[in-house]
Coordinates of C-alpha atoms in Angstrom, one line a residue:
X1 CA -15.1 -182.6 5.2
X2 CA -18.4 -184.3 6.7
X3 CA -20.9 -182.5 7.5
X4 CA -21.8 -182.2 11.2
X5 CA -25.2 -183.4 12.5
X6 CA -26.0 -182.3 15.8
X7 CA -26.7 -185.0 18.4
X8 CA -30.3 -185.4 19.5
X9 CA -31.1 -185.3 23.4
X10 CA -31.9 -188.4 25.1
X11 CA -35.3 -189.2 25.8
X12 CA -36.4 -189.9 29.2
X13 CA -39.5 -191.2 30.5
X14 CA -40.4 -191.1 34.4
X15 CA -42.3 -193.9 36.1
X16 CA -42.7 -196.1 32.8
X17 CA -45.7 -197.8 34.7
X18 CA -47.9 -194.9 34.4
X19 CA -47.1 -194.2 30.7
X20 CA -49.9 -194.8 28.8
X21 CA -48.3 -196.1 26.2
X22 CA -46.1 -198.5 27.7
X23 CA -48.9 -200.1 29.7
X24 CA -50.7 -200.4 26.5
X25 CA -47.9 -202.7 24.8
X26 CA -47.4 -204.7 27.9
X27 CA -51.1 -205.4 27.8
X28 CA -50.7 -206.3 23.9
X29 CA -47.5 -208.3 25.0
X30 CA -49.9 -210.4 28.1
X31 CA -52.9 -210.8 25.5
X32 CA -50.4 -212.2 22.5
X33 CA -48.4 -214.8 24.7
X34 CA -51.1 -215.6 26.6
X35 CA -53.5 -216.6 23.6
X36 CA -50.7 -219.0 22.4
X37 CA -50.6 -220.8 26.0
X38 CA -51.0 -224.5 26.2
X39 CA -52.3 -227.0 24.0
X40 CA -55.3 -225.3 22.6
X41 CA -53.2 -221.9 21.9
X42 CA -53.7 -219.9 18.8
X43 CA -50.6 -220.1 16.5
X44 CA -49.1 -217.1 15.5
X45 CA -47.4 -216.3 11.8
X46 CA -44.5 -213.8 12.0
X47 CA -43.0 -212.5 8.8
X48 CA -41.0 -209.2 8.3
X49 CA -42.2 -206.3 6.1
X50 CA -40.2 -207.4 2.8
X51 CA -41.3 -210.6 2.9
X52 CA -38.6 -213.9 3.9
X53 CA -39.2 -216.8 5.4
X54 CA -43.0 -216.9 7.5
X55 CA -43.0 -218.7 10.9
X56 CA -46.0 -220.6 12.6
X57 CA -45.4 -221.0 16.0
X58 CA -46.8 -221.0 19.6
X59 CA -43.6 -221.5 20.9
X60 CA -41.6 -218.8 23.5
X61 CA -38.3 -219.2 21.9
X62 CA -39.2 -218.7 18.3
X63 CA -41.8 -216.2 18.9
X64 CA -40.5 -214.0 21.4
X65 CA -36.8 -213.2 19.5
X66 CA -39.5 -212.6 16.4
X67 CA -40.9 -209.4 18.2
X68 CA -39.3 -206.7 17.7
X69 CA -40.2 -203.5 20.4
X70 CA -39.1 -199.8 20.3
X71 CA -39.6 -199.8 23.8
X72 CA -36.8 -200.8 26.1
X73 CA -39.0 -201.3 29.2
X74 CA -41.2 -204.3 27.1
X75 CA -37.4 -205.4 25.6
X76 CA -36.4 -205.9 29.6
X77 CA -38.9 -208.2 30.2
X78 CA -38.4 -210.0 26.8
X79 CA -34.7 -210.5 27.2
X80 CA -35.7 -212.0 31.3
X81 CA -37.9 -214.4 29.7
X82 CA -35.6 -215.5 26.9
X83 CA -32.6 -216.1 29.1
X84 CA -34.7 -219.0 31.0
X85 CA -35.7 -220.1 28.0
X86 CA -32.3 -220.5 26.6
X87 CA -31.0 -222.3 30.1
X88 CA -34.4 -224.2 30.4
X89 CA -36.0 -224.7 27.2
X90 CA -39.7 -225.1 28.7
X91 CA -42.1 -222.9 30.7
X92 CA -41.3 -219.5 28.8
X93 CA -45.0 -218.3 28.4
X94 CA -45.6 -219.2 31.9
X95 CA -42.9 -216.8 33.1
X96 CA -44.1 -214.3 30.8
X97 CA -47.7 -214.5 31.7
X98 CA -47.3 -214.6 35.2
X99 CA -44.6 -212.0 35.0
X100 CA -46.9 -209.3 33.3
X101 CA -50.1 -210.3 35.5
X102 CA -48.1 -209.5 38.6
X103 CA -47.1 -206.1 37.0
X104 CA -50.8 -205.3 36.2
X105 CA -52.0 -206.8 39.3
X106 CA -49.8 -204.5 41.3
X107 CA -50.9 -201.5 39.3
X108 CA -55.0 -202.6 40.1
X109 CA -54.2 -202.9 43.5
X110 CA -53.0 -198.8 44.5
X111 CA -49.8 -200.8 46.3
X112 CA -47.0 -198.6 46.2
X113 CA -44.2 -200.3 44.6
X114 CA -41.7 -200.8 47.3
X115 CA -44.6 -202.6 49.2
X116 CA -45.8 -204.9 46.0
X117 CA -42.0 -205.7 45.4
X118 CA -41.5 -206.6 49.2
X119 CA -45.0 -208.5 49.3
X120 CA -44.3 -210.5 46.0
X121 CA -40.5 -211.5 47.1
X122 CA -41.9 -212.9 50.3
X123 CA -44.6 -214.8 48.7
X124 CA -41.8 -216.3 46.2
X125 CA -40.1 -217.6 49.1
X126 CA -43.4 -219.2 50.3
X127 CA -44.3 -220.9 47.1
X128 CA -40.3 -222.1 47.0
X129 CA -40.3 -223.7 50.5
X130 CA -43.5 -225.6 49.8
X131 CA -42.8 -226.9 46.4
X132 CA -39.0 -228.1 47.6
X133 CA -41.0 -229.9 50.4
X134 CA -41.7 -233.7 50.6
X135 CA -44.5 -233.8 51.2
X136 CA -45.8 -230.7 48.6
X137 CA -48.9 -232.1 47.4
X138 CA -48.4 -231.0 43.4
X139 CA -45.3 -232.6 43.5
X140 CA -44.5 -235.6 42.2
X141 CA -41.4 -238.2 42.4
X142 CA -40.1 -239.6 39.0
X143 CA -39.6 -243.5 39.2
X144 CA -36.6 -244.1 36.3
X145 CA -37.7 -247.7 36.8
X146 CA -40.4 -247.1 34.5
X147 CA -40.4 -245.5 31.4
X148 CA -44.4 -244.4 31.6
X149 CA -44.2 -241.4 34.1
X150 CA -41.2 -240.1 31.5
X151 CA -42.8 -240.4 28.5
X152 CA -46.3 -238.4 30.4
X153 CA -43.8 -235.6 30.9
X154 CA -42.4 -235.7 27.2
X155 CA -46.0 -235.9 25.9
X156 CA -46.9 -232.8 27.9
X157 CA -44.2 -230.8 26.5
X158 CA -44.8 -231.9 23.0
X159 CA -48.9 -232.0 23.3
X160 CA -48.5 -228.2 24.6
X161 CA -46.9 -227.3 20.7
X162 CA -50.1 -227.1 18.5
X163 CA -48.1 -226.0 15.9
X164 CA -46.6 -229.7 15.3
X165 CA -50.2 -230.3 14.3
X166 CA -50.1 -234.0 15.9
X167 CA -52.9 -236.8 16.1
X168 CA -52.8 -238.7 19.5
X169 CA -51.1 -241.6 18.3
X170 CA -48.5 -239.8 16.7
X171 CA -48.0 -237.3 20.1
X172 CA -47.6 -240.6 22.3
X173 CA -45.0 -242.2 19.0
X174 CA -42.7 -238.9 18.8
X175 CA -43.4 -239.0 23.2
X176 CA -41.9 -242.6 23.3
X177 CA -39.0 -241.9 20.8
X178 CA -38.1 -238.9 22.7
X179 CA -37.8 -240.6 26.0
X180 CA -35.9 -243.5 24.0
X181 CA -33.3 -241.2 22.7
X182 CA -32.5 -239.6 26.3
X183 CA -32.3 -243.0 27.8
X184 CA -29.7 -244.4 25.0
X185 CA -27.7 -240.8 25.9
X186 CA -27.4 -241.7 29.2
X187 CA -24.4 -244.2 29.4
X188 CA -24.8 -247.1 31.6
X189 CA -21.3 -248.3 32.4
X190 CA -19.2 -244.8 33.1
X191 CA -17.2 -244.9 35.7
X192 CA -16.3 -241.5 37.7
X193 CA -17.9 -238.3 36.3
X194 CA -20.9 -239.0 33.9
X195 CA -20.6 -237.5 30.7
X196 CA -24.3 -237.4 28.9
X197 CA -24.1 -238.6 25.3
X198 CA -26.0 -236.8 22.6
X199 CA -29.0 -237.1 19.9
X200 CA -28.8 -236.0 16.4
X201 CA -31.5 -234.9 14.6
X202 CA -32.1 -235.8 10.9
X203 CA -35.3 -234.4 9.4
X204 CA -37.3 -236.1 6.6
X205 CA -40.2 -234.1 4.9
X206 CA -43.0 -235.4 3.3
X207 CA -43.5 -238.3 5.3
X208 CA -45.7 -239.9 7.9
X209 CA -45.0 -238.7 11.5
X210 CA -45.1 -242.6 12.6
X211 CA -42.0 -243.2 10.1
X212 CA -39.6 -241.4 12.9
X213 CA -37.4 -243.7 14.8
X214 CA -34.3 -243.9 16.8
X215 CA -31.6 -245.5 16.2
X216 CA -28.2 -245.9 18.5
X217 CA -25.3 -244.5 16.6
X218 CA -24.9 -241.6 14.3
X219 CA -26.7 -241.3 10.5
X220 CA -24.8 -239.3 8.3
X221 CA -25.5 -238.6 4.7
X222 CA -24.0 -240.4 2.1
X223 CA -25.1 -239.3 -1.3
X224 CA -22.7 -241.6 -3.6
X225 CA -24.8 -244.7 -4.3
X226 CA -21.9 -246.1 -6.2
X227 CA -20.1 -247.1 -2.5
X228 CA -23.4 -248.6 -1.6
X229 CA -22.4 -252.4 -2.7
X230 CA -18.8 -251.6 -1.1
X231 CA -20.2 -250.3 2.1
X232 CA -22.7 -253.9 2.1
X233 CA -19.3 -255.4 2.4
X234 CA -17.7 -254.3 5.2
X235 CA -18.9 -256.7 8.3
X236 CA -15.7 -257.4 9.9
X237 CA -15.4 -255.9 13.3
X238 CA -14.3 -253.7 14.4
X239 CA -13.6 -251.1 12.0
X240 CA -11.1 -248.9 11.8
X241 CA -11.4 -245.3 11.3
X242 CA -10.4 -241.7 10.8
X243 CA -11.1 -238.4 11.1
X244 CA -10.1 -235.1 9.7
X245 CA -10.9 -231.3 10.5
X246 CA -8.7 -229.8 7.8
X247 CA -9.5 -229.6 4.2
X248 CA -7.6 -232.4 1.6
X249 CA -9.2 -230.2 -1.2
X250 CA -5.3 -229.7 -2.2
X251 CA -5.9 -225.9 -2.5
X252 CA -2.5 -223.5 -1.6
X253 CA -5.0 -221.6 0.9
X254 CA -5.6 -224.6 3.1
X255 CA -1.9 -224.6 4.0
X256 CA -2.8 -221.9 6.3
X257 CA -1.1 -218.5 7.1
X258 CA 2.1 -216.9 5.8
X259 CA 4.2 -216.4 3.3
X260 CA 4.7 -219.7 0.3
X261 CA 7.5 -219.7 -1.6
X262 CA 7.6 -221.6 -5.0
X263 CA 11.1 -222.1 -6.8
X264 CA 10.7 -222.1 -10.7
X265 CA 9.3 -224.7 -12.8
X266 CA 7.8 -226.6 -9.5
X267 CA 3.8 -228.4 -10.2
X268 CA 2.4 -227.1 -6.4
X269 CA -0.8 -228.7 -7.6
X270 CA 1.1 -231.9 -8.5
X271 CA 3.4 -231.9 -4.9
X272 CA 0.2 -231.3 -2.6
X273 CA -1.8 -234.0 -4.5
X274 CA 1.8 -236.7 -3.8
X275 CA 1.2 -235.4 -0.2
X276 CA -2.4 -236.3 -0.4
X277 CA -1.5 -239.7 -2.0
X278 CA 0.8 -240.6 0.6
X279 CA -1.7 -239.9 3.3
X280 CA -3.9 -242.4 1.1
X281 CA -0.9 -244.8 1.1
X282 CA -0.4 -244.9 4.9
X283 CA -4.0 -245.2 5.7
X284 CA -4.8 -247.8 3.3
X285 CA -1.5 -249.3 5.1
X286 CA -3.3 -249.2 8.7
X287 CA -6.1 -250.5 7.4
X288 CA -8.4 -248.4 7.3
X289 CA -12.0 -248.8 6.6
X290 CA -13.7 -245.6 6.8
X291 CA -12.2 -242.3 6.2
X292 CA -14.1 -238.9 7.2
X293 CA -13.6 -235.6 6.5
X294 CA -14.9 -232.3 8.1
X295 CA -14.4 -230.5 4.6
X296 CA -13.9 -231.6 0.9
X297 CA -11.8 -234.5 -0.2
X298 CA -9.3 -234.3 -3.6
X299 CA -11.6 -236.4 -6.2
X300 CA -7.9 -237.9 -6.9
X301 CA -8.3 -239.1 -3.0
X302 CA -11.2 -240.1 -2.9
X303 CA -10.6 -242.6 -5.9
X304 CA -7.3 -244.4 -4.8
X305 CA -9.3 -245.1 -1.5
X306 CA -12.0 -246.3 -2.8
X307 CA -9.9 -248.5 -5.1
X308 CA -8.7 -250.0 -2.4
X309 CA -11.9 -250.5 -0.5
X310 CA -12.0 -247.8 2.0
X311 CA -15.2 -246.0 2.4
X312 CA -15.2 -242.3 1.9
X313 CA -17.4 -239.3 3.6
X314 CA -16.5 -235.7 3.0
X315 CA -18.1 -232.4 4.1
X316 CA -19.5 -234.0 7.4
X317 CA -19.8 -230.4 9.0
X318 CA -18.4 -229.1 12.5
X319 CA -22.1 -230.0 13.7
X320 CA -21.1 -233.8 13.8
X321 CA -17.6 -233.6 14.9
X322 CA -18.0 -234.0 18.4
X323 CA -20.7 -236.5 18.3
X324 CA -18.6 -238.6 16.2
X325 CA -15.7 -238.1 18.2
X326 CA -17.4 -239.4 21.2
X327 CA -18.8 -242.1 19.3
X328 CA -15.9 -243.8 17.8
X329 CA -12.9 -242.1 20.1
X330 CA -11.3 -241.1 17.1
X331 CA -9.0 -237.3 17.5
X332 CA -9.9 -235.5 14.5
X333 CA -6.7 -235.1 12.7
X334 CA -6.0 -230.8 11.9
X335 CA -3.5 -231.2 9.2
X336 CA -2.0 -233.5 6.2
X337 CA 1.8 -233.0 6.3
X338 CA 2.7 -235.4 9.6
X339 CA 2.2 -239.0 10.0
X340 CA -1.5 -240.3 11.5
X341 CA -0.5 -241.1 15.0
X342 CA -2.2 -244.4 16.2
X343 CA -3.9 -242.9 18.9
X344 CA -5.8 -240.7 16.3
X345 CA -7.6 -243.8 14.9
X346 CA -11.0 -244.8 16.4
X347 CA -13.4 -247.8 15.9
X348 CA -17.2 -248.4 14.7
X349 CA -18.6 -251.9 15.1
X350 CA -20.7 -251.6 11.6
X351 CA -21.4 -250.1 8.9
X352 CA -24.8 -250.1 7.2
X353 CA -27.1 -248.4 4.4
X354 CA -30.5 -246.9 5.7
X355 CA -33.2 -245.0 3.2
X356 CA -35.6 -242.5 4.6
X357 CA -37.4 -240.8 1.6
X358 CA -34.9 -239.4 -0.6
X359 CA -32.0 -239.4 1.9
X360 CA -29.4 -242.2 1.9
X361 CA -27.7 -242.3 5.2
X362 CA -24.8 -244.5 6.6
X363 CA -25.3 -245.7 9.8
X364 CA -22.0 -245.7 12.1
X365 CA -23.0 -248.4 14.9
X366 CA -20.8 -248.0 18.2
X367 CA -17.6 -250.7 18.8
X368 CA -18.7 -251.9 22.0
X369 CA -22.5 -252.2 20.7
X370 CA -23.1 -249.3 23.6
X371 CA -22.6 -245.7 23.2
X372 CA -24.1 -242.3 24.5
X373 CA -25.2 -241.2 21.0
X374 CA -28.1 -241.7 18.7
X375 CA -29.5 -240.4 15.7
X376 CA -33.4 -239.4 16.1
X377 CA -35.0 -239.3 12.5
X378 CA -38.1 -237.0 12.3
X379 CA -40.7 -237.3 9.5
X380 CA -43.4 -235.1 9.1
X381 CA -45.4 -233.9 6.2
X382 CA -44.7 -230.5 5.5
X383 CA -41.5 -227.7 6.3
X384 CA -43.3 -225.9 8.9
X385 CA -44.9 -228.6 10.8
X386 CA -41.6 -230.2 10.5
X387 CA -39.6 -227.2 12.1
X388 CA -41.8 -226.8 15.2
X389 CA -41.1 -230.3 15.8
X390 CA -37.5 -230.5 15.6
X391 CA -38.0 -227.5 18.0
X392 CA -39.9 -229.1 20.5
X393 CA -37.9 -232.2 20.4
X394 CA -35.0 -230.2 21.3
X395 CA -36.7 -228.7 24.5
X396 CA -38.4 -232.5 25.3
X397 CA -34.4 -233.6 25.6
X398 CA -33.6 -230.8 27.4
X399 CA -36.8 -231.4 29.8
X400 CA -35.6 -234.8 30.3
X401 CA -32.1 -234.4 31.2
X402 CA -33.2 -231.7 33.6
X403 CA -35.0 -234.5 35.3
X404 CA -31.8 -236.2 36.3
X405 CA -30.6 -233.5 38.5
X406 CA -34.0 -233.1 40.3
X407 CA -36.2 -236.3 39.7
X408 CA -39.6 -234.5 40.2
X409 CA -42.3 -233.7 38.3
X410 CA -45.4 -230.8 39.1
X411 CA -48.7 -231.3 38.2
X412 CA -49.8 -230.0 34.8
X413 CA -52.9 -228.4 33.4
X414 CA -53.0 -225.6 35.4
X415 CA -53.2 -227.9 38.5
X416 CA -50.1 -226.4 40.3
X417 CA -50.8 -223.0 40.0
X418 CA -54.1 -223.3 41.6
X419 CA -52.7 -225.5 44.2
X420 CA -49.9 -222.7 45.2
X421 CA -52.8 -220.4 45.5
X422 CA -54.5 -221.6 47.7
X423 CA -51.8 -223.0 49.8
X424 CA -50.4 -218.8 49.9
X425 CA -54.2 -217.6 51.0
X426 CA -54.7 -220.1 53.8
X427 CA -50.7 -219.4 54.8
X428 CA -51.0 -215.9 54.7
X429 CA -54.2 -215.6 56.7
X430 CA -52.7 -217.8 59.2
X431 CA -49.4 -216.3 59.4
X432 CA -50.6 -212.4 58.5
X433 CA -49.6 -210.8 62.3
X434 CA -45.7 -211.8 62.1
X435 CA -45.4 -211.4 58.5
X436 CA -46.5 -207.7 58.2
X437 CA -44.2 -207.0 60.9
X438 CA -41.5 -208.5 59.0
X439 CA -42.4 -206.3 55.8
X440 CA -43.3 -203.1 57.4
X441 CA -46.5 -202.6 55.4
X442 CA -50.2 -202.5 57.0
X443 CA -52.4 -206.1 57.1
X444 CA -54.7 -204.4 54.6
X445 CA -51.7 -203.8 52.4
X446 CA -50.3 -207.1 52.8
X447 CA -53.5 -208.8 51.9
X448 CA -54.1 -206.6 48.7
X449 CA -50.4 -208.1 47.8
X450 CA -51.8 -211.8 48.5
X451 CA -54.7 -211.4 46.7
X452 CA -52.9 -209.7 43.3
X453 CA -50.1 -212.3 43.4
X454 CA -52.6 -215.3 43.9
X455 CA -55.0 -213.6 41.4
X456 CA -51.8 -213.6 38.8
X457 CA -51.2 -217.4 39.4
X458 CA -54.7 -218.2 38.6
X459 CA -55.1 -216.4 35.6
X460 CA -51.7 -218.7 34.2
X461 CA -53.8 -221.3 34.9
X462 CA -57.4 -220.0 33.0
X463 CA -55.5 -219.2 30.2
X464 CA -55.1 -222.5 29.2
X465 CA -58.3 -221.7 28.5
X466 CA -59.3 -220.5 24.8
X467 CA -62.3 -221.6 23.5
X468 CA -64.8 -219.9 25.8
X469 CA -65.4 -222.3 28.7
X470 CA -64.6 -221.6 32.2
X471 CA -61.9 -222.3 34.9
X472 CA -62.8 -223.6 38.2
X473 CA -61.1 -224.8 41.6
X474 CA -62.2 -227.7 43.5
X475 CA -62.3 -226.4 47.4
X476 CA -61.1 -229.9 48.2
X477 CA -57.6 -230.4 46.5
X478 CA -57.7 -226.8 44.8
X479 CA -57.0 -228.5 41.4
X480 CA -57.8 -226.5 38.2
X481 CA -60.9 -228.0 36.2
X482 CA -62.4 -226.6 32.9
X483 CA -66.0 -226.4 32.6
X484 CA -67.2 -225.8 28.5
X485 CA -69.0 -222.8 27.2
X486 CA -71.8 -224.9 26.2
X487 CA -72.8 -226.9 29.8
X488 CA -75.5 -225.5 31.8
X489 CA -73.9 -225.0 35.9
X490 CA -76.7 -227.4 36.8
X491 CA -75.1 -230.3 35.0
X492 CA -71.7 -229.7 35.9
X493 CA -70.7 -232.5 37.9
X494 CA -71.1 -234.9 34.6
X495 CA -69.4 -232.8 32.5
X496 CA -66.0 -231.6 34.3
X497 CA -64.7 -235.4 34.1
X498 CA -61.2 -234.9 35.8
X499 CA -58.6 -232.2 36.7
X500 CA -56.5 -230.4 34.3
X501 CA -53.9 -232.9 35.3
X502 CA -56.1 -235.9 35.4
X503 CA -55.2 -237.0 39.1
X504 CA -58.6 -235.7 40.5
X505 CA -61.9 -237.3 39.1
X506 CA -65.3 -234.9 39.4
X507 CA -67.6 -236.2 42.3
X508 CA -71.5 -235.1 43.1
X509 CA -69.7 -233.7 46.7
X510 CA -67.2 -232.1 45.5
X511 CA -67.6 -227.8 45.6
X512 CA -65.9 -225.7 43.1
X513 CA -65.4 -222.1 42.4
X514 CA -64.6 -219.8 39.3
X515 CA -60.9 -218.7 39.2
X516 CA -60.2 -215.3 40.2
X517 CA -63.4 -214.9 42.7
X518 CA -63.5 -214.9 46.3
X519 CA -63.8 -217.8 48.3
X520 CA -63.2 -218.8 51.9
X521 CA -59.4 -219.9 52.4
X522 CA -58.6 -223.5 52.8
X523 CA -55.8 -226.2 53.2
X524 CA -55.7 -227.9 49.9
X525 CA -55.9 -231.1 51.1
X526 CA -53.5 -234.3 49.9
X527 CA -54.6 -236.9 47.7
X528 CA -55.0 -240.5 49.6
X529 CA -52.1 -242.5 49.9
X530 CA -54.2 -245.7 48.4
X531 CA -55.2 -243.8 45.2
X532 CA -53.7 -245.4 42.2
X533 CA -54.1 -242.9 39.7
X534 CA -51.4 -241.2 38.0
X535 CA -51.3 -237.7 36.4
X536 CA -51.7 -237.6 32.7
X537 CA -50.1 -234.3 32.7
X538 CA -47.0 -232.9 34.0
X539 CA -44.2 -230.0 34.2
X540 CA -40.6 -230.1 35.0
X541 CA -40.0 -229.1 38.4
X542 CA -36.6 -227.4 37.8
X543 CA -38.0 -225.7 34.3
X544 CA -41.4 -224.1 36.6
X545 CA -39.6 -223.6 40.1
X546 CA -36.8 -221.4 38.0
X547 CA -39.7 -219.8 35.6
X548 CA -41.6 -218.9 38.9
X549 CA -38.7 -217.2 40.2
X550 CA -37.7 -215.7 36.7
X551 CA -41.2 -214.3 36.7
X552 CA -41.4 -213.1 40.0
X553 CA -37.9 -211.0 40.4
X554 CA -38.6 -209.8 36.7
X555 CA -41.9 -208.0 37.9
X556 CA -40.3 -206.4 41.0
X557 CA -37.7 -205.2 38.6
X558 CA -40.0 -203.7 36.4
X559 CA -41.9 -201.7 39.5
X560 CA -38.7 -200.9 40.5
X561 CA -37.8 -199.0 37.7
X562 CA -38.4 -194.8 38.0
X563 CA -36.8 -193.6 34.8
X564 CA -36.2 -195.0 31.2
X565 CA -33.7 -193.1 29.5
X566 CA -33.4 -193.6 25.8
X567 CA -30.6 -192.6 22.9
X568 CA -32.4 -191.1 20.2
X569 CA -29.3 -190.9 18.1

């Protein structure tokens, strides 16, 4: 009989935001994520207590899953941010820093939680309505007739991840490749519903980043060097190919579930091999030139096919099955016991060999010269940098795809945050009487809620500075500026250069204020329609708008929690 253990009572925490331990953990998480933010963010090394792989990163999608906490309240916020990142790939740190700042500001303001929640919700509506307006002062239209603005958008995502350790030429090179790969995955002549293609990433360690490249079509590993000369001779177009998802290793276990009855004296291995060779004969008869299998191909079948001039690729893996079917039009064959139907065959226009470092790869080119499948070869000097670069390139691809849904971008470098803060302050002053009536609070409470909300936005912009400099905002356009730590205030105009997004230049007649200091509310002036300047730093409109909503809603959820009940068994 097993020993009975008495269950421990659940742990109930009342008013978690007044619990010192929880508040300290939230502040520590805010400091940790804030220090990672932006192009000059500090890197974090993550490893467990018993060793294992060490991760060096500043990316939210890698860092947050590696952070474990025994406090459910902290995990609630972390899970909400990770859900945003899984859907939009970008602006995870922005959402987390803003969310934690809103919670901290609500506590410091002394507002009742229900009032802070209502004010935050109202101001979120003010921000989203403004951002979706055509005349929004911090939104830029994306022109797909030119690749330059797409490259700037891609460059912003890539340069914000310092763990990639890229020089300026390398950053620009990867940004161009990301845009090239994105454009190759958008079908040009696809009637009806458009189905985007896919970029397959192949990593090559130990080579210069500038050796990275993008190829239309698919590159697959080809370790068998004896097939090189045979592949070089295949130039008739198009080439017929067949794709198997079933194992062709000849094992009885691959025949499926159920009972197998074997008669005495029957050589099962010989019978299965005969079946495989019959399959090979049909393939040769149907003039197939490329034979691909997701799993293992029996050596005898491989030898027979190659002797008949067929190129064989085995162990393709499940990851490449979908892009290969999309590229060639082949339908995966799931059994070797039936005749291969004619509609299952696919086509490629050409086969060629390409070498990247120690990798020998077979290049499969689309049959019509146009396909929405491409391969990105990513090179870097070591494994850590290459791993981070691969993550960042996937994020960049997702951000570029989001631009198809909403062809707009927001000003980066903290300018959107400061611009929104100035706009909210001005609008709140002008419409305070009717707003407080609808929210059911006093004007004093409303003003304190507005101040906390705007300071939270400004704190995100200020988080971009990690070298002891000061963050400022100009009192004309409400853009974000950084004053280096070693510059005297009287020489400020000569040292500021341009704003965070690069759209506004410094001038002697401009006035500035330090962030998180009081200033007279003003309406941010639109930029001149005659200006030819273009922003250098851009953020995804769709990702940042959702991140703003997630940050405010998660902060409101945290403010609304009264009890945390934790099962201790």
